[in-house]
Coordinates of C-alpha atoms in Angstrom, one line a residue:
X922 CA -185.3 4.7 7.4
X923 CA -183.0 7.1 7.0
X924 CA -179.9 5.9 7.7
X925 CA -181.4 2.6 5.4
X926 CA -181.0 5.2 2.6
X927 CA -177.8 6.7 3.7
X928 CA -176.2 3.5 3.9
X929 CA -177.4 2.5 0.1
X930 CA -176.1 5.6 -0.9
X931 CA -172.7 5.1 0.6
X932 CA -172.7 1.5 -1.3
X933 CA -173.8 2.4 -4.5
X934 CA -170.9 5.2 -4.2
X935 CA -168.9 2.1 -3.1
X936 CA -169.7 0.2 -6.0
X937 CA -169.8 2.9 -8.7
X938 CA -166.3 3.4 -7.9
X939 CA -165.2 -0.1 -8.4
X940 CA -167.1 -0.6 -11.5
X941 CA -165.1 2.7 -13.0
X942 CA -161.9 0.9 -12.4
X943 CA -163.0 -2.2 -14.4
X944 CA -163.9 -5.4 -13.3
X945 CA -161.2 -7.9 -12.7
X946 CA -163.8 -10.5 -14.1
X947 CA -166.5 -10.0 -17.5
X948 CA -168.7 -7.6 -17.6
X949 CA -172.5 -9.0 -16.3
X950 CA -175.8 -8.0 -17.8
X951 CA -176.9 -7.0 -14.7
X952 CA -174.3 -4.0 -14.6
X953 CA -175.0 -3.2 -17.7
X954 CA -178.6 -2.8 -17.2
X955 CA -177.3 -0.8 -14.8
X956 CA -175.0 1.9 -16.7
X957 CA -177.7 2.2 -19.3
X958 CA -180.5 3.3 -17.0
X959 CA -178.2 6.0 -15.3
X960 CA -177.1 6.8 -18.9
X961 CA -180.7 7.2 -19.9
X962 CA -181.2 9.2 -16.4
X963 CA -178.0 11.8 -17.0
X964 CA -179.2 12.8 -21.0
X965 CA -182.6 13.2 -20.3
X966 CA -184.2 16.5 -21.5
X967 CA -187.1 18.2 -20.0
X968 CA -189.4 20.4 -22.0
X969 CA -192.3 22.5 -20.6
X970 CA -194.4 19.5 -19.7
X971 CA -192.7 16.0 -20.6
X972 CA -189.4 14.6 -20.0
X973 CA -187.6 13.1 -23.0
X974 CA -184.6 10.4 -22.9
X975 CA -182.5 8.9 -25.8
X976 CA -183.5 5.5 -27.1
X977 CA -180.5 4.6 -29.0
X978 CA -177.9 3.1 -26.6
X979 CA -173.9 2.2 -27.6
X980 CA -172.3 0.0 -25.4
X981 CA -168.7 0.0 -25.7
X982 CA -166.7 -3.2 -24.9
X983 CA -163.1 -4.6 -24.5
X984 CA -162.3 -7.0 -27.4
X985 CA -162.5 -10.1 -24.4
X986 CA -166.0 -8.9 -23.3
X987 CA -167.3 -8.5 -26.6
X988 CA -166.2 -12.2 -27.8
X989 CA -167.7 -13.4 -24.8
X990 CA -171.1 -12.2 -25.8
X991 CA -171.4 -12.9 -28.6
X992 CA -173.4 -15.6 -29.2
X993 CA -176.3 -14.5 -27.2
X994 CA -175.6 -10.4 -28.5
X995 CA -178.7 -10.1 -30.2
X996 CA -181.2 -11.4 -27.7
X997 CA -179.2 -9.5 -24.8
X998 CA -179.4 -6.6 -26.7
X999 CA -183.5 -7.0 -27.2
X1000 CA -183.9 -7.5 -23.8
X1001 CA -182.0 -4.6 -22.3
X1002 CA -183.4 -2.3 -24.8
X1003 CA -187.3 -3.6 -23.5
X1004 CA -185.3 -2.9 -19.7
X1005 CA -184.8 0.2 -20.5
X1006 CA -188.4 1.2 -21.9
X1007 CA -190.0 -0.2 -18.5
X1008 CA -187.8 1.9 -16.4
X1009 CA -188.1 4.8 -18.3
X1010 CA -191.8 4.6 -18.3
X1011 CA -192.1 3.9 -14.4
X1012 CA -190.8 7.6 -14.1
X1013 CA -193.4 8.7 -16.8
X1014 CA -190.0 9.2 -19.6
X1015 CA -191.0 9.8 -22.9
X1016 CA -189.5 8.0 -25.7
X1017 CA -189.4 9.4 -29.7
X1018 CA -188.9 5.5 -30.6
X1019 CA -188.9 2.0 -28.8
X1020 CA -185.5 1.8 -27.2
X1021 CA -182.3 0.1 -29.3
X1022 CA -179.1 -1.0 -27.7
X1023 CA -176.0 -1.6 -29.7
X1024 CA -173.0 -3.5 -28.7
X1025 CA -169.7 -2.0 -30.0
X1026 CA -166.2 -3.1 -29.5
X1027 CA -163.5 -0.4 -28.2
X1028 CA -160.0 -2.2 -28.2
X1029 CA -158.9 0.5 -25.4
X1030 CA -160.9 -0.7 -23.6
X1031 CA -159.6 -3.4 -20.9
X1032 CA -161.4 -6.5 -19.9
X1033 CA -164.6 -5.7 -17.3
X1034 CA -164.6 -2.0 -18.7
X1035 CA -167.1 -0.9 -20.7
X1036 CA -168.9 2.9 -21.8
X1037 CA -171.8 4.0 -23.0
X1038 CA -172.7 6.6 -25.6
X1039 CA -177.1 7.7 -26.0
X1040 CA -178.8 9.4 -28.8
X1041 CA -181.9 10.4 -29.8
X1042 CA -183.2 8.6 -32.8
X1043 CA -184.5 10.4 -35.9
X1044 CA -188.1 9.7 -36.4
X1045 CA -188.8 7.3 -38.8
X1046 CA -190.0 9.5 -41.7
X1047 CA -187.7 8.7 -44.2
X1048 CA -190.0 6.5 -46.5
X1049 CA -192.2 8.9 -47.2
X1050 CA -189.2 11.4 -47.9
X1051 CA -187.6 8.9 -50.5
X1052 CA -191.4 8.5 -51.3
X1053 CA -192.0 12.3 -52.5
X1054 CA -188.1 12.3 -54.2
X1055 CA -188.8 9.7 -56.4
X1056 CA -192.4 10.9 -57.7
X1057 CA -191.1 14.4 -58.6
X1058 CA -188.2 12.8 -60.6
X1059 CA -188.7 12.9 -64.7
X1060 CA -188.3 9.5 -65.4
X1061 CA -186.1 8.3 -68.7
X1062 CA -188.2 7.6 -71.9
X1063 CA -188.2 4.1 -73.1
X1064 CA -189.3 3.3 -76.8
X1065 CA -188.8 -0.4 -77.8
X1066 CA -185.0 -1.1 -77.5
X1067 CA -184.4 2.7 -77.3
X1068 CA -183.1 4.2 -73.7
X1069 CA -182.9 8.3 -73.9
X1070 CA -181.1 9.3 -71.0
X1071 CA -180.1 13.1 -70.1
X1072 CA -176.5 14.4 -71.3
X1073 CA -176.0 14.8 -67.6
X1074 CA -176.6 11.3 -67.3
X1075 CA -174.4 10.3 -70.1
X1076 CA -171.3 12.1 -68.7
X1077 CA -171.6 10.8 -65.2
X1078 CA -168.8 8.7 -63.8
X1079 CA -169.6 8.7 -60.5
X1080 CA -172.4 9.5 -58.5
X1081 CA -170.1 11.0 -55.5
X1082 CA -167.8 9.2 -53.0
X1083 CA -167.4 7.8 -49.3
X1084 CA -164.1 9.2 -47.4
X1085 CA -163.3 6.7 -44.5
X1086 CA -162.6 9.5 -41.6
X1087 CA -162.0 6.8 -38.9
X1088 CA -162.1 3.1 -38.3
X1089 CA -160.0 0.3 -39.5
X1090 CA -159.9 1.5 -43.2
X1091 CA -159.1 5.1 -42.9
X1092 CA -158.2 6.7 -45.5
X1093 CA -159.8 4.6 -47.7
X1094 CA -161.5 6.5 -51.1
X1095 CA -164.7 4.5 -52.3
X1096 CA -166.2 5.7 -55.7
X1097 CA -169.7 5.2 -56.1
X1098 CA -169.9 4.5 -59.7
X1099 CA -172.8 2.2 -59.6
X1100 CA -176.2 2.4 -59.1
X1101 CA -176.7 0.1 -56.1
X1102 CA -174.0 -0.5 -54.5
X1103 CA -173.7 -2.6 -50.8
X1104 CA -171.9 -1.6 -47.7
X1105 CA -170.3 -4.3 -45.2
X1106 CA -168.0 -6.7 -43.7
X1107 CA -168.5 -9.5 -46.8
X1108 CA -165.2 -8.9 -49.2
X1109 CA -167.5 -9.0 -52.3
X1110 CA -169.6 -6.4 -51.2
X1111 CA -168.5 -3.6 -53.9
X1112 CA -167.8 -1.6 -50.3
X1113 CA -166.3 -3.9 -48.4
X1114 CA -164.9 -2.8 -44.6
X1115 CA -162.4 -4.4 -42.4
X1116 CA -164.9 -3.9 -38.9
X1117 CA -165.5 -6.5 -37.0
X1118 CA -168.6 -4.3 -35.8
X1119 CA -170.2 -4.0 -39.3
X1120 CA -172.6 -6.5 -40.5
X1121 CA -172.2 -8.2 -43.4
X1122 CA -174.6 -6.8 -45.1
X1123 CA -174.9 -3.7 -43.0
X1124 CA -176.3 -0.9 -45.4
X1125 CA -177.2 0.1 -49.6
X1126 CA -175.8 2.7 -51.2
X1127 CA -178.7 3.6 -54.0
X1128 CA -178.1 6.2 -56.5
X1129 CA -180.1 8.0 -59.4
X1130 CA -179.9 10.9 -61.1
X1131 CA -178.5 13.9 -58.9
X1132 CA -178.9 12.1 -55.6
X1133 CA -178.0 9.1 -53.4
X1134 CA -179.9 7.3 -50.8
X1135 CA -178.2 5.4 -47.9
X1136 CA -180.6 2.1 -46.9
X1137 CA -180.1 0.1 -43.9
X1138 CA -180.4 -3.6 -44.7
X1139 CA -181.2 -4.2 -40.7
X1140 CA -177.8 -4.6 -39.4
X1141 CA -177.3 -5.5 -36.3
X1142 CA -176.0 -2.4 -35.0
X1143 CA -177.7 0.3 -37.1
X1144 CA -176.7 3.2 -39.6
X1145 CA -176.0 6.5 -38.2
X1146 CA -176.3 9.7 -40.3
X1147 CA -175.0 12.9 -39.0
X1148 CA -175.0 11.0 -35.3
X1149 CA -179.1 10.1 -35.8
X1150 CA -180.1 6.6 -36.3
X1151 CA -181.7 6.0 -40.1
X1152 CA -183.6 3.3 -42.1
X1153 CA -183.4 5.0 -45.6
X1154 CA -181.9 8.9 -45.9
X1155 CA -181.2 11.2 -49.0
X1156 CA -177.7 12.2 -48.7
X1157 CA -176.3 15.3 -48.6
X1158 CA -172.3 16.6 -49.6
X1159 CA -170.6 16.0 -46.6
X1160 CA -172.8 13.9 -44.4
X1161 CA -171.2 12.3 -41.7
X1162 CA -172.1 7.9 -41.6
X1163 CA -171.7 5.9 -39.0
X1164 CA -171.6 2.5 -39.0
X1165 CA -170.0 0.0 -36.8
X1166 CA -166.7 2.2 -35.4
X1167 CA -166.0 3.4 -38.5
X1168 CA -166.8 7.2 -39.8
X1169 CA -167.2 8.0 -44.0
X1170 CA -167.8 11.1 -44.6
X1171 CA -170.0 11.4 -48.3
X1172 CA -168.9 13.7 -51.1
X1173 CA -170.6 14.7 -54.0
X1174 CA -167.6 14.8 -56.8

């Protein structure tokens, strides 16, 4: 038995050592599966009686992999994301949220290489945040056809900005002079960006007063504030956002 295990050590050593050097072929689910459990094993962290792991996995591909994928990317990413939930319960691993698994593309990366990047989710307690902001805000007085708004209000050109720190449009300035305003890969979104990883219609921008909310409209690959995963989030001056490969930065102006 023991020379059983010494010999599966020597060719998962074997293999590990191939699969750094790329794959001369595409990348399989099966190895995958693979990277994310011993990902999930190397970020775990222990606490006086439980043992915690990430449950927000981004899997970095080359440009060739990634095309290859994609028609099937959602339900492969479902699938390895309830993967790694039943491995990391096996070990008795405890989980803040049900595992998510993101598919990114990374163009230095070459074909049959891939990485992979774990987080810890931020708990989902954001509704009743944005819940408790909005009831302790004085609401503007309304008499027939008659709007009275603050002199605050009044003088208000913009609400703040988004400074694009990295990705595809860096550089890029976006005012938030509106107060809704959408996020994504569709040029008539009012923030439209040039990533091939964004959705769409990946998040809301949703400003009032002397605050601004960031909404995630269920893109495919999530919205990251200050590296945590978010559904809704009151922003604060220089928050870091994350969607897709691309990094803003948000700036109360």
């Amino acid at each position: 038995m023991a020379l059983i295990a010494s010999l599966e050590k020597w060719l998962e050593k074997v293999i590990e050592g191939v699969f750094n050097r790329g794959f001369k072929g595409q990348i399989q689910p099966i190895e995958i599966a693979k990277r994310l459990v011993k990902e999930m094993e190397n970020n775990k962290t222990i606490s006086i009686s439980k043992v915690y792991v990430p449950d927000y996995y981004l899997v970095y591909l080359s440009q060739e992999d990634g095309e290859k994928i994609k028609a099937f990317q959602q339900a492969l990413a479902e699938e390895l994301g309830e993967y790694i939930l039943k491995q990391g319960l096996k070990t008795q691993y405890i989980f803040l949220n049900q595992p998510k698994v993101a598919f990114l593309i990374d163009n230095n990366l070459s074909l049959g290489q891939l990485r992979i990047e774990s987080r810890f989710m931020e708990e989902k307690q954001e509704a009743s945040e944005v819940k408790e902001i909005t009831d302790t805000k004085i609401q503007p007085v309304v008499t027939q056809s008659t709007q009275v708004f603050s002199s605050k209000e009044l003088i208000r050109a913009t609400y703040g900005e988004l400074v694009v720190l990295e990705g595809p449009d860096k550089g890029k300035i976006f005012p938030l002079n509106k107060e809704s305003m959408v996020l994504g890969r569709k040029n008539t979104n009012e923030i439209f960006l040039n990533d091939s990883n964004v959705s769409r219609s990946h998040a809301k921008l949703v400003c009032k007063n002397d605050y601004c909310l960031i909404v995630d409209l269920g893109s495919t690959n999530g919205t990251l504030v200050n590296r945590k995963i978010i559904t809704e989030k009151k922003l604060e001056n220089e928050d870091i956002i994350e969607v897709g490969v691309t990094t803003l930065m948000f700036k109360v102006v």
